Short mmCIF file of C-alpha atoms in Angstrom, two decimals:
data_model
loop_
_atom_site.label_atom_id
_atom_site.label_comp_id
_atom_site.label_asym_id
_atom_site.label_seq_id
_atom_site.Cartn_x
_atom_site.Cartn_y
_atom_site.Cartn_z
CA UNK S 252 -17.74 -72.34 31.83
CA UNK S 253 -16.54 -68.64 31.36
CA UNK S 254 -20.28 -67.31 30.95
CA UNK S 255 -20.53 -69.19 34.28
CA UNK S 256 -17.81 -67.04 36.14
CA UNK S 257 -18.89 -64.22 33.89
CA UNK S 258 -22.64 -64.59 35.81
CA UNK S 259 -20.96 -65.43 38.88
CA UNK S 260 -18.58 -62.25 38.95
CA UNK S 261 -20.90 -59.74 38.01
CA UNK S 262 -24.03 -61.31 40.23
CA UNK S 263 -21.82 -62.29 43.57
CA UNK S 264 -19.58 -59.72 44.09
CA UNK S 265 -15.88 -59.93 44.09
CA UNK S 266 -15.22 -61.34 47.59
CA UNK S 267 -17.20 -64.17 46.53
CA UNK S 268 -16.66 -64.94 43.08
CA UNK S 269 -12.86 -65.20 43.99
CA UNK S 270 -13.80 -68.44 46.28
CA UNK S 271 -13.94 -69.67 41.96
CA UNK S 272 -9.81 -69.06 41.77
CA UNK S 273 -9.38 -71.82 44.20
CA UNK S 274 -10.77 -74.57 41.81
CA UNK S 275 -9.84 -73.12 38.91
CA UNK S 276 -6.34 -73.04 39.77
CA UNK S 277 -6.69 -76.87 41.07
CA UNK S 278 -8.04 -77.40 37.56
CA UNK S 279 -4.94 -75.87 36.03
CA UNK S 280 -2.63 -77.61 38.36
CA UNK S 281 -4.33 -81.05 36.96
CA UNK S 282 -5.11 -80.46 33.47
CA UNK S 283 -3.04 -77.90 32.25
CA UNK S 284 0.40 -79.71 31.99
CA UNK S 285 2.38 -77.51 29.40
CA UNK S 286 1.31 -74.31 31.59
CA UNK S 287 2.61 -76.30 34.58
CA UNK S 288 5.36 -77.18 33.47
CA UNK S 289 6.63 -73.10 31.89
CA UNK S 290 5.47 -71.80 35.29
CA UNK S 291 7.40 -74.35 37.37
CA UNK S 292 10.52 -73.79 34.31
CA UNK S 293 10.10 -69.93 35.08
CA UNK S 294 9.60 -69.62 38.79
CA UNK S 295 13.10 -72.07 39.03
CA UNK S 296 14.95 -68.83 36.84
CA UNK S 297 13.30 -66.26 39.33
CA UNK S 298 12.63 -67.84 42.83
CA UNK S 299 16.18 -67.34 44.83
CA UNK S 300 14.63 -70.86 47.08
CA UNK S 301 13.49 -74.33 46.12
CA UNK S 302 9.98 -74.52 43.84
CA UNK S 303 7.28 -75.86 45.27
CA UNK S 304 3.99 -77.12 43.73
CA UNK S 305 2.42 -74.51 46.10
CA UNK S 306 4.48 -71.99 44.08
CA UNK S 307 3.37 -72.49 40.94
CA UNK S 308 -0.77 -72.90 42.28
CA UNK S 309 0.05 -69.53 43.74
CA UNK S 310 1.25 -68.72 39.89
CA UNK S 311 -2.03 -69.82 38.55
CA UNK S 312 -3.73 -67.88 41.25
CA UNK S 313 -2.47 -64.90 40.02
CA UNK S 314 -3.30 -65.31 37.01
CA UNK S 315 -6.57 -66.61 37.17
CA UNK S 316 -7.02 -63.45 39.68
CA UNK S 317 -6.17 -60.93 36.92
CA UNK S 318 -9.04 -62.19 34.72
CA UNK S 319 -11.55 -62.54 36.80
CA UNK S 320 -10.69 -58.54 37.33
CA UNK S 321 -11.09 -57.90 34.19
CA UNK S 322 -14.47 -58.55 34.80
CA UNK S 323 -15.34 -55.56 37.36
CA UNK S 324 -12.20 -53.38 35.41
CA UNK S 325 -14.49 -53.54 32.34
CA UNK S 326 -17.90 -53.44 33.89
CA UNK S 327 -16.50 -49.80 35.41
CA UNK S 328 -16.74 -51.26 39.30
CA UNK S 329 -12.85 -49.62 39.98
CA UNK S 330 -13.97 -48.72 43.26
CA UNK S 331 -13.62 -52.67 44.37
CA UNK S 332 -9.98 -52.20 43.32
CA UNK S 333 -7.51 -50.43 45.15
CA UNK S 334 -5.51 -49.35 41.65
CA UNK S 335 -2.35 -46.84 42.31
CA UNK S 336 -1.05 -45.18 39.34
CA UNK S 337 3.03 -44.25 39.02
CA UNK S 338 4.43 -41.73 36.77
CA UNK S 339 1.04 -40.79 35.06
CA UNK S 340 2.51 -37.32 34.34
CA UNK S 341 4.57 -38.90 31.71
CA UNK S 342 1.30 -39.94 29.87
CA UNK S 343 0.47 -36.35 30.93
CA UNK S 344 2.92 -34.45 29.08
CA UNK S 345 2.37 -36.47 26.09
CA UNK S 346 -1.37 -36.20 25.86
CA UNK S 347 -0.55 -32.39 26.90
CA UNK S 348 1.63 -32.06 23.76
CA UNK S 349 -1.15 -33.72 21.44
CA UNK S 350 1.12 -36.02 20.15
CA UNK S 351 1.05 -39.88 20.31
CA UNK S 352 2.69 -42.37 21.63
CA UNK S 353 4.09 -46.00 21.82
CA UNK S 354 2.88 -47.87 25.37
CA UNK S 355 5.23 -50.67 25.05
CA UNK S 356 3.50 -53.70 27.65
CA UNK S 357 4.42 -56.96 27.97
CA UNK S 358 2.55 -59.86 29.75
CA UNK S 359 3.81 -59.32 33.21
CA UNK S 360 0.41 -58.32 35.06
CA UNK S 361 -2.53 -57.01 33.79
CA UNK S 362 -2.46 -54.71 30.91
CA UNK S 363 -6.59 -54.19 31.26
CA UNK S 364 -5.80 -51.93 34.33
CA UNK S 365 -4.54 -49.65 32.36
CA UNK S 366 -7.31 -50.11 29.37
CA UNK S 367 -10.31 -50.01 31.28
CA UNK S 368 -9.47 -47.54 33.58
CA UNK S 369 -7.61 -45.46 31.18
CA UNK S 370 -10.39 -45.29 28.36
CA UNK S 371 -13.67 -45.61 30.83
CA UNK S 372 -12.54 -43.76 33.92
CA UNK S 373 -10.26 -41.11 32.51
CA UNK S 374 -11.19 -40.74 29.64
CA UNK S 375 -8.18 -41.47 28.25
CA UNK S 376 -7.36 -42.13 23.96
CA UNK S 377 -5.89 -45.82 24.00
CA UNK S 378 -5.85 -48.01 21.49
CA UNK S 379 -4.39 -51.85 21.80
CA UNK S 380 -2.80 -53.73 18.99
CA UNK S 381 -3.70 -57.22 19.07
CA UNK S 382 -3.18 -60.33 17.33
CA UNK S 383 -6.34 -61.28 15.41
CA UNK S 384 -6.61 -64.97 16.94
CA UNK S 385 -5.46 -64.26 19.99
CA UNK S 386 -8.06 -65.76 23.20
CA UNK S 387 -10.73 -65.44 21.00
CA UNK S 388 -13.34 -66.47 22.78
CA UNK S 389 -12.39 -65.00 26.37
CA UNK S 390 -11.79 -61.34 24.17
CA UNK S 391 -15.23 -61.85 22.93
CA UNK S 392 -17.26 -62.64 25.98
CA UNK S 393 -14.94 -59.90 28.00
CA UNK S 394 -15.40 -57.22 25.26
CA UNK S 395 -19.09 -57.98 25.18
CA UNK S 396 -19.13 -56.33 28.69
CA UNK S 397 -18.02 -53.57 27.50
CA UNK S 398 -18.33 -52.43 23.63
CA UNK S 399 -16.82 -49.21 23.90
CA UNK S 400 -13.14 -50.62 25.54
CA UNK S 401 -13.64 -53.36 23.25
CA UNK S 402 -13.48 -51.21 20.36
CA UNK S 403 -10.61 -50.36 21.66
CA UNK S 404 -8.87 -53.30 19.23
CA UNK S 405 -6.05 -52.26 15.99
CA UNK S 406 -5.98 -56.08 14.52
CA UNK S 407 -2.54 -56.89 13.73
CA UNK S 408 -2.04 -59.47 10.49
CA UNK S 409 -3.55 -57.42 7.67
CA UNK S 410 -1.16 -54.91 4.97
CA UNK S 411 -2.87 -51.70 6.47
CA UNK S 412 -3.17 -52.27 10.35
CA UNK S 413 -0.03 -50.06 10.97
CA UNK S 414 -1.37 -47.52 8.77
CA UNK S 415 -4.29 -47.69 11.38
CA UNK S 416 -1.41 -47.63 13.96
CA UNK S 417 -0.03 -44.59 11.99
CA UNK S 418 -3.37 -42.85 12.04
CA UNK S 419 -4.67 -43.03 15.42
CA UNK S 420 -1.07 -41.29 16.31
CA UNK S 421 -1.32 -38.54 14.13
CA UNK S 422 -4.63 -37.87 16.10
CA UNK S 423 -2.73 -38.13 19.34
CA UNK S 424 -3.51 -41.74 20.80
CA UNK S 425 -1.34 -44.08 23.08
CA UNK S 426 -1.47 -46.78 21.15
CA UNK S 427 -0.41 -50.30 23.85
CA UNK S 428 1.48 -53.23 22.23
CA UNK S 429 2.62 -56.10 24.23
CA UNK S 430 6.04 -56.48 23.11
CA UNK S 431 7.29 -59.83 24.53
CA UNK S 432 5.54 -62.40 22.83
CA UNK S 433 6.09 -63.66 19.64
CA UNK S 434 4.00 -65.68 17.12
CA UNK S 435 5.17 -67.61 14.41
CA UNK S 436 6.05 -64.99 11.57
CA UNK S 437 7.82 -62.54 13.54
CA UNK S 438 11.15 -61.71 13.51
CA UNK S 439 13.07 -62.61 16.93
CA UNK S 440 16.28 -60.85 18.37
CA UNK S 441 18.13 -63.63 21.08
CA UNK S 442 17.81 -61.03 24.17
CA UNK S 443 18.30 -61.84 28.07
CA UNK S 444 15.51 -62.15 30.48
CA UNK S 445 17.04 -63.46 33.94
CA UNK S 446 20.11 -63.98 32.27
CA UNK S 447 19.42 -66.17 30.15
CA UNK S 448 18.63 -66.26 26.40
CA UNK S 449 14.84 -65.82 24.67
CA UNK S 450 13.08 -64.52 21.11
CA UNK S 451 12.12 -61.30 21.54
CA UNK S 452 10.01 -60.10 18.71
CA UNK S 453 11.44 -57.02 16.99
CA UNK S 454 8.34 -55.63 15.38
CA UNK S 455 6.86 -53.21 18.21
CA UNK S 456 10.69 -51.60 17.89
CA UNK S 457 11.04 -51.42 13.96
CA UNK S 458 7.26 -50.16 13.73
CA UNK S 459 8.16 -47.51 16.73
CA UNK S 460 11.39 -46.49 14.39
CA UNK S 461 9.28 -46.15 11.31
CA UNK S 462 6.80 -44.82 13.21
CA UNK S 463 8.97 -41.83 14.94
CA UNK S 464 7.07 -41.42 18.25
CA UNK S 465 8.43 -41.28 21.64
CA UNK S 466 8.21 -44.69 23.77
CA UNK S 467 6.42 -45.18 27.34
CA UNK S 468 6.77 -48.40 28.94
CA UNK S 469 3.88 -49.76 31.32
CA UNK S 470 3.68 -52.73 33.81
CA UNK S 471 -0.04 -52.80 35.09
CA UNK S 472 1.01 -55.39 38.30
CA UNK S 473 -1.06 -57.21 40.36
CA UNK S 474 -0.39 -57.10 44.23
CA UNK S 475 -2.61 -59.47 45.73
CA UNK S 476 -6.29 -59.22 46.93
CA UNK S 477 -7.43 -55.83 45.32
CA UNK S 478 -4.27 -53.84 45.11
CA UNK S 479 -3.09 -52.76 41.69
CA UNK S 480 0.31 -50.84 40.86
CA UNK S 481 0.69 -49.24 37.40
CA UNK S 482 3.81 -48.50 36.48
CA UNK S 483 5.19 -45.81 33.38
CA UNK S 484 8.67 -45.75 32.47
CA UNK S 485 10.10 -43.96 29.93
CA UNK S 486 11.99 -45.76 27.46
CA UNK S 487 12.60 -43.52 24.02
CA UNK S 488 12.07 -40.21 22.82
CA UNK S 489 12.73 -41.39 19.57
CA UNK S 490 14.08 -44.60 18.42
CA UNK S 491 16.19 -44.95 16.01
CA UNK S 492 17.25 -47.72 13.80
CA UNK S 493 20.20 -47.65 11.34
CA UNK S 494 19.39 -49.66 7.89
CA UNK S 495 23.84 -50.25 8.27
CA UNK S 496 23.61 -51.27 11.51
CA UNK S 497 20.53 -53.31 11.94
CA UNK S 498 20.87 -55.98 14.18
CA UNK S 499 23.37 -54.08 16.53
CA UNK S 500 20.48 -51.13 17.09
CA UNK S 501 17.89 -53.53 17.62
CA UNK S 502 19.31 -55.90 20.03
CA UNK S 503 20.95 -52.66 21.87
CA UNK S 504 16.90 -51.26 22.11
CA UNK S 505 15.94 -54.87 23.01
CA UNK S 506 18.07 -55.41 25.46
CA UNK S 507 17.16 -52.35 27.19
CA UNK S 508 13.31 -53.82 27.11
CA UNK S 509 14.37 -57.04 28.47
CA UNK S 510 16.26 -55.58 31.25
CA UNK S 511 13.00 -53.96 32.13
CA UNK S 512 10.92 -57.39 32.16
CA UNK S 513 14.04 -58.97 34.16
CA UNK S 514 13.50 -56.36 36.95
CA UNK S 515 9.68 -56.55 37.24
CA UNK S 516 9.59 -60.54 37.03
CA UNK S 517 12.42 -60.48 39.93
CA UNK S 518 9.84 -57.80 41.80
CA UNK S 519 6.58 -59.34 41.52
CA UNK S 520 7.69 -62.99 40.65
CA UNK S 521 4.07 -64.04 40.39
CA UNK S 522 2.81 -61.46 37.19
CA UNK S 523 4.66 -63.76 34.86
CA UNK S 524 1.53 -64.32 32.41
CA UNK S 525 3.75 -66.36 29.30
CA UNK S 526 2.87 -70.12 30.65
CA UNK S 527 4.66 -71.28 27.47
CA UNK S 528 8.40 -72.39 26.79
CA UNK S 529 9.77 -68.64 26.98
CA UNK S 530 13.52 -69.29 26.86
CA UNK S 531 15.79 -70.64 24.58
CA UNK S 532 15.87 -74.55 24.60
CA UNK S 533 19.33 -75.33 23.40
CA UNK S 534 20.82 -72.79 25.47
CA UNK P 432 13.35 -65.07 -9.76
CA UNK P 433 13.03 -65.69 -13.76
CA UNK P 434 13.04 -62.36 -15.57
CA UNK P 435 11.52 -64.06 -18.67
CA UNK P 436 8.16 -65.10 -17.91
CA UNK P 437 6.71 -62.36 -15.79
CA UNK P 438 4.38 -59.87 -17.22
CA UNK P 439 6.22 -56.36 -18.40
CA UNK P 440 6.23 -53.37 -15.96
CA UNK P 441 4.95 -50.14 -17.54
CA UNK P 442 7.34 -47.21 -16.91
CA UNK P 443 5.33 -45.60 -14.03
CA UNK P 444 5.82 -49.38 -12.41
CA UNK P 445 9.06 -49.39 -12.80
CA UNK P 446 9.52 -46.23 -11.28
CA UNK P 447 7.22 -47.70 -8.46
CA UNK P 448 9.33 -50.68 -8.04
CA UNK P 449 12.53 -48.91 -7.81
CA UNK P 450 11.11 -46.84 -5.28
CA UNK P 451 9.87 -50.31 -3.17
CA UNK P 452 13.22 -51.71 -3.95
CA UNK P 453 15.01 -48.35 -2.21
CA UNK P 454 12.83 -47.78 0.51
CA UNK P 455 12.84 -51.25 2.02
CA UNK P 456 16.00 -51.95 1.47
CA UNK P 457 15.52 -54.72 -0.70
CA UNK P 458 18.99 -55.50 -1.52
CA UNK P 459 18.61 -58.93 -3.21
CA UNK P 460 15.72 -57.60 -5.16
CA UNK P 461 16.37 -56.01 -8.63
CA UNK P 462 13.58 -54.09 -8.97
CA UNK P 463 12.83 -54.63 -12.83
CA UNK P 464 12.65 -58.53 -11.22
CA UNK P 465 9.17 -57.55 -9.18
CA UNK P 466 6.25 -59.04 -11.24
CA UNK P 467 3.50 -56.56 -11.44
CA UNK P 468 1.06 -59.14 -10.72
CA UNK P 469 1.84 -61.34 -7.90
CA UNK P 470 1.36 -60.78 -4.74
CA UNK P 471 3.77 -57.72 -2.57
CA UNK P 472 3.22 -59.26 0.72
CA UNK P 473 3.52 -62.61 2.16
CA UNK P 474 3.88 -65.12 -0.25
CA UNK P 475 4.85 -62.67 -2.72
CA UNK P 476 7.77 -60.20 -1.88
CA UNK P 477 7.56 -61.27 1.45
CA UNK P 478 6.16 -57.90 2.82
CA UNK P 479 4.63 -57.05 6.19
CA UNK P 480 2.90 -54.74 7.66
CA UNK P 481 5.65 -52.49 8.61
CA UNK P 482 7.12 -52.33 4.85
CA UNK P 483 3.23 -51.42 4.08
CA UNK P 484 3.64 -48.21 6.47
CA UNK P 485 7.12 -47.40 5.05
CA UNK P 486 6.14 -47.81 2.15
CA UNK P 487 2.81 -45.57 2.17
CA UNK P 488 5.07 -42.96 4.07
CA UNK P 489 7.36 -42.58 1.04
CA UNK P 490 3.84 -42.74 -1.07
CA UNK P 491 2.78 -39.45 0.81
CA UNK P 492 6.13 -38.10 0.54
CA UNK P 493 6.56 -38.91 -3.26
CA UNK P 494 2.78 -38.11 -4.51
CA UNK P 495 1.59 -36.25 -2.14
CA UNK P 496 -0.97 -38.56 -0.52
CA UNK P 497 -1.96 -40.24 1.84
CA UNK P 498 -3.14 -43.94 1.96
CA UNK P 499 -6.19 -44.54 4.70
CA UNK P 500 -6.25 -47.22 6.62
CA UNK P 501 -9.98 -47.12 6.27
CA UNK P 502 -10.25 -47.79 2.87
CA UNK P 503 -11.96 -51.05 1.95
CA UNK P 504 -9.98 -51.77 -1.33
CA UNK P 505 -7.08 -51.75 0.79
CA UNK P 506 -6.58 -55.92 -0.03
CA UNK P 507 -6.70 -54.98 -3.46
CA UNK P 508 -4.51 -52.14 -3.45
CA UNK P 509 -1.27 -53.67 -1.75
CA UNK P 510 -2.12 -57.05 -3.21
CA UNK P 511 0.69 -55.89 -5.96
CA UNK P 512 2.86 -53.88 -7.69
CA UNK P 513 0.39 -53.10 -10.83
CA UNK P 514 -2.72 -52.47 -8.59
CA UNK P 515 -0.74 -50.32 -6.20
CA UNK P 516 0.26 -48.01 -9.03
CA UNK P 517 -3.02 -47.61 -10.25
CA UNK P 518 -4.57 -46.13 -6.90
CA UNK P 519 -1.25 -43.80 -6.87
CA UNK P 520 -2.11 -42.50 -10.03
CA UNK P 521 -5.81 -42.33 -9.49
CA UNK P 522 -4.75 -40.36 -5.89
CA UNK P 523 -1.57 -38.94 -6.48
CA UNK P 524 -1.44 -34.29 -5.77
CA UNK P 525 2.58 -34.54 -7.28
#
């Protein structure tokens, strides 16, 4: 099925592989129950009017949309996007300094704008932390288009892959991490998204301490048809966590995330890419 | 944690453990406690990956080195406390 759109998307053109979104957001709609369900959960906390099934196919659209990009962002074909880039010179100054940074993402939108175009149009040193199992098999085939973005890969879930983190720093890289999602293991911090309560992992804000680099945020989001927006914000210089005061730091630098999330999901309602129970149950 | 069966530190491992202990913060941990031969992370002492980077920060601070994210014994060398001192004091400039 995905070498199918993957043929499709690269042998069609865009205009027509998209005609693909409308069934496979039908098929998501039908089959895809838990996903329904978060989106319809999710759009209820953001939407200000009633949620319609409509809504939430429109959700799937999206989303669906932003992969099938991926395609032509990592086969190099930009010019069939209309990407706009805000606050580059923030990247700027870093890279201009020669010292690394943090890109702290999330999965609101698409974070391969900024990958693909970043490393294969501007040349830019990225790296992407990543957990190991994560979409295995759609990483694979979509990194198979492109070996040299797909190198682009720090594994987390082994003893030395901040030290790789660490390294690639030193040498002056942004190194992404998507910061809003976490898996089993992690550590979670009870932090407000919409106002209301959800785990937000605290490793990519203790490694960031430990780590002593300055903090950009990004939000690569999709605006319909071919229009992306990339977004920098600046978030830290430095962060800095107090052993004494642990929890009150962390929640404080947390928060300040979350707020960020909160005011993208409320601006483009329909980049909301965690189609999982996000929030707090018992709350 | 049963201080009687576990294998004996040397003193350069005790030194290391202290320094583990200090680092990370380990306050229920006494570090004469740490059995040099089971494992520092997960199951073990219940390290991650960011107590690996603290802890090969205060490495390079302490002996002068640093560890490499590239090396392929790197399994081996964090996999504990006696196997981590060895590669210090196969590496260490101080």
């Amino acid at each position: 099925m995905l070498y199918l759109i993957r043929w499709i998307a690269i042998h069609l053109g865009r205009s027509t592989s998209r005609l693909i979104l409308y069934p496979i957001t039908f098929y998501f709609l039908l089959f895809a129950p838990s996903a329904r369900r978060a989106s319809y959960d999710y759009l209820c906390r953001v939407l200000n009017y009633p949620v319609r099934p409509w809504h939430v196919a429109r959700h799937f659209f999206h989303f669906s949309a932003t992969i099938l990009d991926r395609v032509f962002l990592l086969t190099g074909r930009f010019s069939l996007l209309d990407i706009r880039i805000h606050n580059l010179d923030l990247v700027e100054r870093q890279l201009a300094e020669g010292s690394g940074c943090i890109l702290l993402g999330s999965h609101i939108g698409s974070f391969e704008a900024l990958r693909a175009l970043g490393i294969s149009k501007y040349k830019l040193p990225v790296k992407v932390v990543m957990q190991e199992e994560h979409n295995e098999t759609i990483t694979r085939l979509l990194h198979s288009l492109n070996p040299e973005v797909g190198k682009s890969i720090i594994k987390l879930g082994k003893p030395d892959s901040l030290l790789k983190v660490h390294e690639y720093l030193q040498q002056g890289y942004l190194v992404g991490i998507l910061g809003d999602r976490a898996v089993e293991a992690d550590q979670t911090i009870p932090c407000e998204v919409l106002g209301e309560k959800a785990e937000l992992p605290t490793g990519p804000i203790l490694a960031a301490s430990v780590l002593s680099v300055p903090v950009i945020l990004f939000f690569g989001i999709y605006n319909g048809t071919n229009r992306y927006d990339i977004y920098f914000e600046a978030f830290a210089e430095k962060i800095i966590i107090e052993r004494e005061q642990h929890d009150c730091d962390m929640t404080r630098w947390l928060q300040k995330y979350a707020d960020r999330l909160t005011f993208h999901a409320r601006q483009s309602p329909y980049n909301w890419f965690n189609f999982y129970e996000f929030w707090d149950a018992d709350v | 944690m049963n201080g009687s069966d576990i294998a004996a530190q040397t003193p350069f491992e005790q030194e290391v453990a202290q320094l583990i202990v200090t680092s990370l913060n380990l306050e229920e941990i006494e570090p004469a406690n740490i059995d040099p031969e089971s494992p520092l992370f997960k199951d073990g002492l219940g390290l991650d990956s960011i107590d690996a980077l603290e802890l090969s920060l205060v490495i390079s601070k302490n002996y002068g080195f640093q560890l490499k994210s590239d090396d392929s014994n790197n399994v081996k060398i964090f996999s504990n406390l006696r196997s981590l001192c060895q590669h210090i004091e196969s590496k260490r400039k101080k």
